[in-house]
Amino acid sequence: MNFTRAIVKKPGKSYVNGLTTSHLGAPDFELALKQHEAYIEALQKAGLTVTVLEADEEFPDSTFVEDTAVLTEKCAVITNPGADSRNGEIEAMKQVIPRFYDTIESIKSPGYLDGGDVMQVDDHFYIGLSSRTNREGAQQLKDILGKYGYGATIVPLQEFFHLKTGIAYLGNNTVVLAGEFIGSEDFKGFEQITVSKEDEYSANCIRINDFVIIPKGFEATKQKIAAAGYSVIECDMSEFRKQDGGLSCLSLRF
Ligand code: CIR
């Protein structure tokens, strides 16, 4: 998709105390900072002007900015993150988003929604129901998007953490997908680049202009995406993976 800007937030020292289920060990903060800098450079290489927000020590997971907002061409939606320890991250976003948007909506309790559960495919959005996004939150987003002429499909998840943990839209009616989404009715109309179980982490990748940014170390995925005609940029995500973070979670792109 044709984006021009991105918002990211540096990880703070408290990052190592964030939520995780990965059992991959504690992240190395200094290495996470370096990887974050390289991620920003990748976004810039893909053509984006990147707004870099300073770290917020109060919220260990706040580097995963994607979960705090859904940004579209017509409106911004501040989410209502489903994890208690993360919900307050939206207060900072309420200060930042008005720099870029006049039209701002929000998800309200008892609706919960994480941006990682939202995938845009041109004028249509897929919204995952997960441990972080409930039906009320998904329906609120669907209703908001409908006001602006966008369609939405709500997709109950079985295993994935977030919707975009297992699927990415590359444009040209093509998705990269893994796990429970392989063979899913919801995505059967797309050209599909499938990712094996062991490479599942690389299904969370991002298309920006002529580039697709993928996590480093997934050669088969890299080959398949390159074969589909995209220039691939790899980013080492090891320290973010330890906290269940995928590549898309580190930025809001618009
Ligand atoms: C969390 O559990 O919320 C963070 N440790 C990871 C969030 C990753 N975000 C995403 O997949 N969109």
PDB file of C-alpha atoms and ligand atoms in Angstrom:
ATOM      1  CA  MET A   1       0.000   0.000   0.000  1.00  0.00           C
ATOM      2  CA  ASN A   2       1.110   3.529  -0.567  1.00  0.00           C
ATOM      3  CA  PHE A   3       2.135   4.925   2.762  1.00  0.00           C
ATOM      4  CA  THR A   4       4.202   8.038   3.352  1.00  0.00           C
ATOM      5  CA  ARG A   5       4.593   8.107   7.124  1.00  0.00           C
ATOM      6  CA  ALA A   6       5.158   5.913  10.139  1.00  0.00           C
ATOM      7  CA  ILE A   7       5.081   6.374  13.906  1.00  0.00           C
ATOM      8  CA  VAL A   8       7.358   4.299  16.132  1.00  0.00           C
ATOM      9  CA  LYS A   9       8.240   4.450  19.815  1.00  0.00           C
ATOM     10  CA  LYS A  10      11.615   3.510  21.241  1.00  0.00           C
ATOM     11  CA  PRO A  11      11.697   0.644  23.719  1.00  0.00           C
ATOM     12  CA  GLY A  12      12.502   1.771  27.268  1.00  0.00           C
ATOM     13  CA  LYS A  13      14.582  -0.033  29.866  1.00  0.00           C
ATOM     14  CA  SER A  14      11.331  -1.425  31.287  1.00  0.00           C
ATOM     15  CA  TYR A  15      10.820  -3.242  27.962  1.00  0.00           C
ATOM     16  CA  VAL A  16      12.380  -6.363  29.461  1.00  0.00           C
ATOM     17  CA  ASN A  17       9.453  -6.541  31.926  1.00  0.00           C
ATOM     18  CA  GLY A  18       6.753  -6.608  29.243  1.00  0.00           C
ATOM     19  CA  LEU A  19       4.137  -9.275  28.624  1.00  0.00           C
ATOM     20  CA  THR A  20       5.295 -12.480  27.020  1.00  0.00           C
ATOM     21  CA  THR A  21       4.362 -16.110  26.537  1.00  0.00           C
ATOM     22  CA  SER A  22       7.325 -16.988  24.316  1.00  0.00           C
ATOM     23  CA  HIS A  23       9.735 -18.712  26.735  1.00  0.00           C
ATOM     24  CA  LEU A  24      12.601 -17.363  24.641  1.00  0.00           C
ATOM     25  CA  GLY A  25      14.323 -15.701  27.574  1.00  0.00           C
ATOM     26  CA  ALA A  26      14.687 -12.088  28.662  1.00  0.00           C
ATOM     27  CA  PRO A  27      15.372  -9.570  25.923  1.00  0.00           C
ATOM     28  CA  ASP A  28      18.703  -7.753  25.771  1.00  0.00           C
ATOM     29  CA  PHE A  29      17.729  -4.083  26.040  1.00  0.00           C
ATOM     30  CA  GLU A  30      20.790  -2.685  24.240  1.00  0.00           C
ATOM     31  CA  LEU A  31      20.317  -5.111  21.373  1.00  0.00           C
ATOM     32  CA  ALA A  32      16.598  -4.292  21.229  1.00  0.00           C
ATOM     33  CA  LEU A  33      17.512  -0.608  20.850  1.00  0.00           C
ATOM     34  CA  LYS A  34      19.906  -1.406  17.994  1.00  0.00           C
ATOM     35  CA  GLN A  35      17.308  -3.570  16.283  1.00  0.00           C
ATOM     36  CA  HIS A  36      14.768  -0.792  16.711  1.00  0.00           C
ATOM     37  CA  GLU A  37      17.124   1.675  15.037  1.00  0.00           C
ATOM     38  CA  ALA A  38      17.650  -0.728  12.129  1.00  0.00           C
ATOM     39  CA  TYR A  39      13.869  -1.120  11.855  1.00  0.00           C
ATOM     40  CA  ILE A  40      13.489   2.654  11.552  1.00  0.00           C
ATOM     41  CA  GLU A  41      16.136   2.655   8.823  1.00  0.00           C
ATOM     42  CA  ALA A  42      14.213  -0.057   6.961  1.00  0.00           C
ATOM     43  CA  LEU A  43      11.036   2.025   7.070  1.00  0.00           C
ATOM     44  CA  GLN A  44      12.974   5.006   5.771  1.00  0.00           C
ATOM     45  CA  LYS A  45      14.538   2.948   2.999  1.00  0.00           C
ATOM     46  CA  ALA A  46      11.035   1.891   1.975  1.00  0.00           C
ATOM     47  CA  GLY A  47      10.213   5.571   1.593  1.00  0.00           C
ATOM     48  CA  LEU A  48       8.540   6.564   4.855  1.00  0.00           C
ATOM     49  CA  THR A  49       9.013   9.680   6.946  1.00  0.00           C
ATOM     50  CA  VAL A  50       9.270   8.254  10.465  1.00  0.00           C
ATOM     51  CA  THR A  51       8.135  10.028  13.635  1.00  0.00           C
ATOM     52  CA  VAL A  52      10.144   8.548  16.498  1.00  0.00           C
ATOM     53  CA  LEU A  53       8.521   8.877  19.908  1.00  0.00           C
ATOM     54  CA  GLU A  54      10.634   8.705  23.030  1.00  0.00           C
ATOM     55  CA  ALA A  55      10.402   5.643  25.273  1.00  0.00           C
ATOM     56  CA  ASP A  56       7.756   5.550  27.981  1.00  0.00           C
ATOM     57  CA  GLU A  57       9.105   3.610  30.953  1.00  0.00           C
ATOM     58  CA  GLU A  58       5.684   3.408  32.555  1.00  0.00           C
ATOM     59  CA  PHE A  59       4.493   1.056  29.803  1.00  0.00           C
ATOM     60  CA  PRO A  60       6.941  -1.809  29.074  1.00  0.00           C
ATOM     61  CA  ASP A  61       5.111  -2.892  25.907  1.00  0.00           C
ATOM     62  CA  SER A  62       4.571   0.585  24.471  1.00  0.00           C
ATOM     63  CA  THR A  63       7.148   0.096  21.702  1.00  0.00           C
ATOM     64  CA  PHE A  64       4.435  -2.072  20.061  1.00  0.00           C
ATOM     65  CA  VAL A  65       2.581   1.036  18.879  1.00  0.00           C
ATOM     66  CA  GLU A  66       0.537  -0.800  16.282  1.00  0.00           C
ATOM     67  CA  ASP A  67      -1.847  -2.015  18.963  1.00  0.00           C
ATOM     68  CA  THR A  68      -2.873   1.502  20.014  1.00  0.00           C
ATOM     69  CA  ALA A  69      -4.447   2.812  16.815  1.00  0.00           C
ATOM     70  CA  VAL A  70      -5.893   1.935  13.421  1.00  0.00           C
ATOM     71  CA  LEU A  71      -4.895   4.537  10.860  1.00  0.00           C
ATOM     72  CA  THR A  72      -6.744   4.778   7.548  1.00  0.00           C
ATOM     73  CA  GLU A  73      -6.817   7.300   4.705  1.00  0.00           C
ATOM     74  CA  LYS A  74     -10.077   8.750   6.006  1.00  0.00           C
ATOM     75  CA  CYS A  75      -9.843   8.544   9.792  1.00  0.00           C
ATOM     76  CA  ALA A  76      -7.772   7.466  12.762  1.00  0.00           C
ATOM     77  CA  VAL A  77      -9.219   5.151  15.385  1.00  0.00           C
ATOM     78  CA  ILE A  78      -7.676   5.065  18.852  1.00  0.00           C
ATOM     79  CA  THR A  79      -8.075   1.504  20.100  1.00  0.00           C
ATOM     80  CA  ASN A  80      -8.902   0.188  23.561  1.00  0.00           C
ATOM     81  CA  PRO A  81      -6.123  -2.375  24.142  1.00  0.00           C
ATOM     82  CA  GLY A  82      -7.252  -5.618  25.714  1.00  0.00           C
ATOM     83  CA  ALA A  83      -4.330  -6.083  28.144  1.00  0.00           C
ATOM     84  CA  ASP A  84      -4.737  -4.129  31.404  1.00  0.00           C
ATOM     85  CA  SER A  85      -1.049  -3.265  31.605  1.00  0.00           C
ATOM     86  CA  ARG A  86      -1.171  -1.774  28.094  1.00  0.00           C
ATOM     87  CA  ASN A  87      -4.472   0.061  28.080  1.00  0.00           C
ATOM     88  CA  GLY A  88      -2.946   3.326  29.322  1.00  0.00           C
ATOM     89  CA  GLU A  89      -0.657   3.460  26.264  1.00  0.00           C
ATOM     90  CA  ILE A  90      -3.481   5.123  24.354  1.00  0.00           C
ATOM     91  CA  GLU A  91      -3.227   8.315  26.439  1.00  0.00           C
ATOM     92  CA  ALA A  92       0.086   9.171  24.764  1.00  0.00           C
ATOM     93  CA  MET A  93      -1.362   8.305  21.358  1.00  0.00           C
ATOM     94  CA  LYS A  94      -4.256  10.688  21.949  1.00  0.00           C
ATOM     95  CA  GLN A  95      -1.626  13.442  22.084  1.00  0.00           C
ATOM     96  CA  VAL A  96       0.267  12.299  18.989  1.00  0.00           C
ATOM     97  CA  ILE A  97      -2.426  11.292  16.489  1.00  0.00           C
ATOM     98  CA  PRO A  98      -4.001  14.796  16.231  1.00  0.00           C
ATOM     99  CA  ARG A  99      -0.719  15.987  14.699  1.00  0.00           C
ATOM    100  CA  PHE A 100      -1.624  13.918  11.678  1.00  0.00           C
ATOM    101  CA  TYR A 101      -5.424  13.512  11.713  1.00  0.00           C
ATOM    102  CA  ASP A 102      -8.448  15.816  12.099  1.00  0.00           C
ATOM    103  CA  THR A 103     -10.918  12.952  12.174  1.00  0.00           C
ATOM    104  CA  ILE A 104     -10.339  10.726  15.190  1.00  0.00           C
ATOM    105  CA  GLU A 105     -12.626   7.992  16.504  1.00  0.00           C
ATOM    106  CA  SER A 106     -12.153   5.612  19.400  1.00  0.00           C
ATOM    107  CA  ILE A 107     -13.087   2.144  20.623  1.00  0.00           C
ATOM    108  CA  LYS A 108     -14.858   2.264  23.974  1.00  0.00           C
ATOM    109  CA  SER A 109     -15.293  -0.198  26.848  1.00  0.00           C
ATOM    110  CA  PRO A 110     -16.749  -2.775  27.097  1.00  0.00           C
ATOM    111  CA  GLY A 111     -15.317  -3.066  23.607  1.00  0.00           C
ATOM    112  CA  TYR A 112     -11.625  -3.993  23.468  1.00  0.00           C
ATOM    113  CA  LEU A 113      -9.412  -4.020  20.430  1.00  0.00           C
ATOM    114  CA  ASP A 114      -5.688  -4.234  19.628  1.00  0.00           C
ATOM    115  CA  GLY A 115      -4.452  -2.850  16.315  1.00  0.00           C
ATOM    116  CA  GLY A 116      -2.527  -6.083  15.754  1.00  0.00           C
ATOM    117  CA  ASP A 117      -5.893  -7.688  15.095  1.00  0.00           C
ATOM    118  CA  VAL A 118      -6.677  -5.391  12.169  1.00  0.00           C
ATOM    119  CA  MET A 119      -5.518  -5.945   8.595  1.00  0.00           C
ATOM    120  CA  GLN A 120      -6.403  -3.539   5.809  1.00  0.00           C
ATOM    121  CA  VAL A 121      -6.942  -4.851   2.310  1.00  0.00           C
ATOM    122  CA  ASP A 122      -7.628  -1.786   0.194  1.00  0.00           C
ATOM    123  CA  ASP A 123     -11.156  -0.644   1.183  1.00  0.00           C
ATOM    124  CA  HIS A 124     -11.835  -3.678   3.363  1.00  0.00           C
ATOM    125  CA  PHE A 125     -10.618  -4.593   6.834  1.00  0.00           C
ATOM    126  CA  TYR A 126     -10.255  -7.965   8.534  1.00  0.00           C
ATOM    127  CA  ILE A 127     -10.687  -7.818  12.305  1.00  0.00           C
ATOM    128  CA  GLY A 128      -9.546 -10.755  14.436  1.00  0.00           C
ATOM    129  CA  LEU A 129     -11.320 -11.848  17.614  1.00  0.00           C
ATOM    130  CA  SER A 130      -8.528 -12.731  20.013  1.00  0.00           C
ATOM    131  CA  SER A 131      -7.671 -12.629  23.681  1.00  0.00           C
ATOM    132  CA  ARG A 132      -7.148  -8.866  23.155  1.00  0.00           C
ATOM    133  CA  THR A 133     -10.068  -8.020  20.858  1.00  0.00           C
ATOM    134  CA  ASN A 134     -13.626  -8.897  21.820  1.00  0.00           C
ATOM    135  CA  ARG A 135     -16.702  -8.977  19.616  1.00  0.00           C
ATOM    136  CA  GLU A 136     -17.960  -5.666  20.999  1.00  0.00           C
ATOM    137  CA  GLY A 137     -14.658  -3.973  20.103  1.00  0.00           C
ATOM    138  CA  ALA A 138     -14.567  -5.566  16.667  1.00  0.00           C
ATOM    139  CA  GLN A 139     -18.160  -4.523  15.979  1.00  0.00           C
ATOM    140  CA  GLN A 140     -17.449  -0.950  17.104  1.00  0.00           C
ATOM    141  CA  LEU A 141     -14.539  -0.781  14.672  1.00  0.00           C
ATOM    142  CA  LYS A 142     -16.643  -2.289  11.895  1.00  0.00           C
ATOM    143  CA  ASP A 143     -19.347   0.329  12.505  1.00  0.00           C
ATOM    144  CA  ILE A 144     -16.823   3.181  12.564  1.00  0.00           C
ATOM    145  CA  LEU A 145     -15.165   2.000   9.361  1.00  0.00           C
ATOM    146  CA  GLY A 146     -18.574   1.604   7.734  1.00  0.00           C
ATOM    147  CA  LYS A 147     -19.258   5.320   8.248  1.00  0.00           C
ATOM    148  CA  TYR A 148     -16.245   6.076   6.074  1.00  0.00           C
ATOM    149  CA  GLY A 149     -17.210   3.645   3.329  1.00  0.00           C
ATOM    150  CA  TYR A 150     -14.976   0.762   4.383  1.00  0.00           C
ATOM    151  CA  GLY A 151     -16.150  -2.829   4.685  1.00  0.00           C
ATOM    152  CA  ALA A 152     -15.055  -5.242   7.401  1.00  0.00           C
ATOM    153  CA  THR A 153     -15.017  -8.966   8.091  1.00  0.00           C
ATOM    154  CA  ILE A 154     -14.730 -10.255  11.649  1.00  0.00           C
ATOM    155  CA  VAL A 155     -12.495 -13.334  11.914  1.00  0.00           C
ATOM    156  CA  PRO A 156     -12.536 -15.444  15.105  1.00  0.00           C
ATOM    157  CA  LEU A 157      -9.018 -16.693  15.829  1.00  0.00           C
ATOM    158  CA  GLN A 158      -8.290 -20.184  17.106  1.00  0.00           C
ATOM    159  CA  GLU A 159      -4.604 -20.080  18.003  1.00  0.00           C
ATOM    160  CA  PHE A 160      -2.841 -16.978  16.803  1.00  0.00           C
ATOM    161  CA  PHE A 161      -2.143 -14.206  19.293  1.00  0.00           C
ATOM    162  CA  HIS A 162      -3.286 -11.459  16.931  1.00  0.00           C
ATOM    163  CA  LEU A 163      -4.775 -11.649  13.416  1.00  0.00           C
ATOM    164  CA  LYS A 164      -1.597 -10.233  11.880  1.00  0.00           C
ATOM    165  CA  THR A 165       0.545 -12.752  13.767  1.00  0.00           C
ATOM    166  CA  GLY A 166      -0.436 -15.122  10.962  1.00  0.00           C
ATOM    167  CA  ILE A 167      -1.264 -13.053   7.905  1.00  0.00           C
ATOM    168  CA  ALA A 168      -0.080 -10.022   5.938  1.00  0.00           C
ATOM    169  CA  TYR A 169      -1.523  -8.332   2.857  1.00  0.00           C
ATOM    170  CA  LEU A 170       1.041  -7.533   0.198  1.00  0.00           C
ATOM    171  CA  GLY A 171      -1.232  -5.757  -2.290  1.00  0.00           C
ATOM    172  CA  ASN A 172      -2.085  -7.202  -5.749  1.00  0.00           C
ATOM    173  CA  ASN A 173      -4.664  -9.454  -4.079  1.00  0.00           C
ATOM    174  CA  THR A 174      -1.854 -11.414  -2.436  1.00  0.00           C
ATOM    175  CA  VAL A 175      -1.496 -12.476   1.185  1.00  0.00           C
ATOM    176  CA  VAL A 176       1.278 -14.187   3.104  1.00  0.00           C
ATOM    177  CA  LEU A 177      -0.317 -16.584   5.551  1.00  0.00           C
ATOM    178  CA  ALA A 178       0.382 -19.392   8.002  1.00  0.00           C
ATOM    179  CA  GLY A 179      -1.192 -21.850  10.414  1.00  0.00           C
ATOM    180  CA  GLU A 180      -4.942 -21.643  10.934  1.00  0.00           C
ATOM    181  CA  PHE A 181      -5.374 -19.253   7.989  1.00  0.00           C
ATOM    182  CA  ILE A 182      -4.159 -21.798   5.452  1.00  0.00           C
ATOM    183  CA  GLY A 183      -7.330 -23.146   3.870  1.00  0.00           C
ATOM    184  CA  SER A 184      -9.545 -20.595   5.660  1.00  0.00           C
ATOM    185  CA  GLU A 185     -12.755 -19.572   3.870  1.00  0.00           C
ATOM    186  CA  ASP A 186     -12.104 -15.946   4.801  1.00  0.00           C
ATOM    187  CA  PHE A 187      -8.958 -15.694   2.687  1.00  0.00           C
ATOM    188  CA  LYS A 188      -9.672 -18.131  -0.129  1.00  0.00           C
ATOM    189  CA  GLY A 189     -10.120 -15.366  -2.720  1.00  0.00           C
ATOM    190  CA  PHE A 190      -6.496 -14.249  -2.397  1.00  0.00           C
ATOM    191  CA  GLU A 191      -3.332 -15.365  -4.113  1.00  0.00           C
ATOM    192  CA  GLN A 192      -1.531 -17.038  -1.238  1.00  0.00           C
ATOM    193  CA  ILE A 193       2.086 -17.267  -0.210  1.00  0.00           C
ATOM    194  CA  THR A 194       2.035 -19.931   2.476  1.00  0.00           C
ATOM    195  CA  VAL A 195       4.522 -20.134   5.298  1.00  0.00           C
ATOM    196  CA  SER A 196       5.386 -23.384   7.077  1.00  0.00           C
ATOM    197  CA  LYS A 197       4.871 -23.987  10.779  1.00  0.00           C
ATOM    198  CA  GLU A 198       8.544 -23.516  11.601  1.00  0.00           C
ATOM    199  CA  ASP A 199       8.662 -20.222   9.679  1.00  0.00           C
ATOM    200  CA  GLU A 200       5.352 -18.980  11.063  1.00  0.00           C
ATOM    201  CA  TYR A 201       6.910 -15.903  12.676  1.00  0.00           C
ATOM    202  CA  SER A 202       7.729 -14.544   9.206  1.00  0.00           C
ATOM    203  CA  ALA A 203       4.043 -14.398   8.202  1.00  0.00           C
ATOM    204  CA  ASN A 204       4.015 -11.102  10.081  1.00  0.00           C
ATOM    205  CA  CYS A 205       5.683  -8.911   7.493  1.00  0.00           C
ATOM    206  CA  ILE A 206       4.856  -5.497   6.024  1.00  0.00           C
ATOM    207  CA  ARG A 207       4.474  -4.249   2.489  1.00  0.00           C
ATOM    208  CA  ILE A 208       5.513  -0.639   2.076  1.00  0.00           C
ATOM    209  CA  ASN A 209       5.548   0.816  -1.402  1.00  0.00           C
ATOM    210  CA  ASP A 210       7.825  -1.445  -3.504  1.00  0.00           C
ATOM    211  CA  PHE A 211       9.291  -3.203  -0.485  1.00  0.00           C
ATOM    212  CA  VAL A 212       8.331  -5.993   1.867  1.00  0.00           C
ATOM    213  CA  ILE A 213      10.071  -5.925   5.242  1.00  0.00           C
ATOM    214  CA  ILE A 214      10.382  -9.380   6.808  1.00  0.00           C
ATOM    215  CA  PRO A 215      12.081 -10.739   9.910  1.00  0.00           C
ATOM    216  CA  LYS A 216      15.617 -11.956   9.365  1.00  0.00           C
ATOM    217  CA  GLY A 217      16.368 -15.673   9.233  1.00  0.00           C
ATOM    218  CA  PHE A 218      13.452 -17.013   7.176  1.00  0.00           C
ATOM    219  CA  GLU A 219      15.044 -17.892   3.863  1.00  0.00           C
ATOM    220  CA  ALA A 220      12.053 -19.760   2.379  1.00  0.00           C
ATOM    221  CA  THR A 221       9.694 -16.843   3.033  1.00  0.00           C
ATOM    222  CA  LYS A 222      12.250 -14.412   1.642  1.00  0.00           C
ATOM    223  CA  GLN A 223      12.556 -16.434  -1.574  1.00  0.00           C
ATOM    224  CA  LYS A 224       8.804 -16.692  -2.042  1.00  0.00           C
ATOM    225  CA  ILE A 225       8.207 -12.979  -1.524  1.00  0.00           C
ATOM    226  CA  ALA A 226      11.093 -12.074  -3.816  1.00  0.00           C
ATOM    227  CA  ALA A 227       9.700 -14.465  -6.433  1.00  0.00           C
ATOM    228  CA  ALA A 228       6.397 -12.569  -6.234  1.00  0.00           C
ATOM    229  CA  GLY A 229       8.287  -9.485  -7.401  1.00  0.00           C
ATOM    230  CA  TYR A 230       8.975  -7.514  -4.230  1.00  0.00           C
ATOM    231  CA  SER A 231      12.240  -6.110  -2.954  1.00  0.00           C
ATOM    232  CA  VAL A 232      12.785  -7.711   0.419  1.00  0.00           C
ATOM    233  CA  ILE A 233      14.359  -5.938   3.395  1.00  0.00           C
ATOM    234  CA  GLU A 234      15.229  -8.092   6.415  1.00  0.00           C
ATOM    235  CA  CYS A 235      15.211  -6.894  10.004  1.00  0.00           C
ATOM    236  CA  ASP A 236      16.595  -8.823  12.933  1.00  0.00           C
ATOM    237  CA  MET A 237      13.647  -9.118  15.321  1.00  0.00           C
ATOM    238  CA  SER A 238      15.106 -11.496  17.912  1.00  0.00           C
ATOM    239  CA  GLU A 239      14.638  -9.203  20.914  1.00  0.00           C
ATOM    240  CA  PHE A 240      11.068  -8.297  19.952  1.00  0.00           C
ATOM    241  CA  ARG A 241      10.096 -11.883  19.270  1.00  0.00           C
ATOM    242  CA  LYS A 242      11.041 -12.684  22.867  1.00  0.00           C
ATOM    243  CA  GLN A 243       8.157 -10.419  23.964  1.00  0.00           C
ATOM    244  CA  ASP A 244       5.676 -11.876  21.434  1.00  0.00           C
ATOM    245  CA  GLY A 245       6.176  -8.880  19.155  1.00  0.00           C
ATOM    246  CA  GLY A 246       5.980  -9.216  15.401  1.00  0.00           C
ATOM    247  CA  LEU A 247       7.484  -6.913  12.836  1.00  0.00           C
ATOM    248  CA  SER A 248       4.271  -5.037  12.104  1.00  0.00           C
ATOM    249  CA  CYS A 249       3.665  -4.245  15.792  1.00  0.00           C
ATOM    250  CA  LEU A 250       6.578  -1.838  15.964  1.00  0.00           C
ATOM    251  CA  SER A 251       5.002   0.800  13.730  1.00  0.00           C
ATOM    252  CA  LEU A 252       1.875   2.557  12.632  1.00  0.00           C
ATOM    253  CA  ARG A 253       2.036   3.151   8.891  1.00  0.00           C
ATOM    254  CA  PHE A 254      -0.180   5.622   7.065  1.00  0.00           C
TER     255      PHE A 254
HETATM  256  C1  CIR B   1       1.946  -7.857  24.277  1.00  0.00           C
HETATM  257  O1  CIR B   1       1.780  -8.949  24.807  1.00  0.00           O
HETATM  258  O2  CIR B   1       1.035  -7.056  24.161  1.00  0.00           O
HETATM  259  C2  CIR B   1       3.325  -7.493  23.759  1.00  0.00           C
HETATM  260  N1  CIR B   1       4.323  -8.131  24.555  1.00  0.00           N
HETATM  261  C3  CIR B   1       3.465  -7.866  22.312  1.00  0.00           C
HETATM  262  C4  CIR B   1       2.512  -7.132  21.412  1.00  0.00           C
HETATM  263  C5  CIR B   1       2.679  -7.500  19.994  1.00  0.00           C
HETATM  264  N2  CIR B   1       1.811  -6.760  19.165  1.00  0.00           N
HETATM  265  C6  CIR B   1       1.295  -7.216  18.044  1.00  0.00           C
HETATM  266  O3  CIR B   1       1.447  -8.390  17.722  1.00  0.00           O
HETATM  267  N3  CIR B   1       0.554  -6.379  17.341  1.00  0.00           N
END
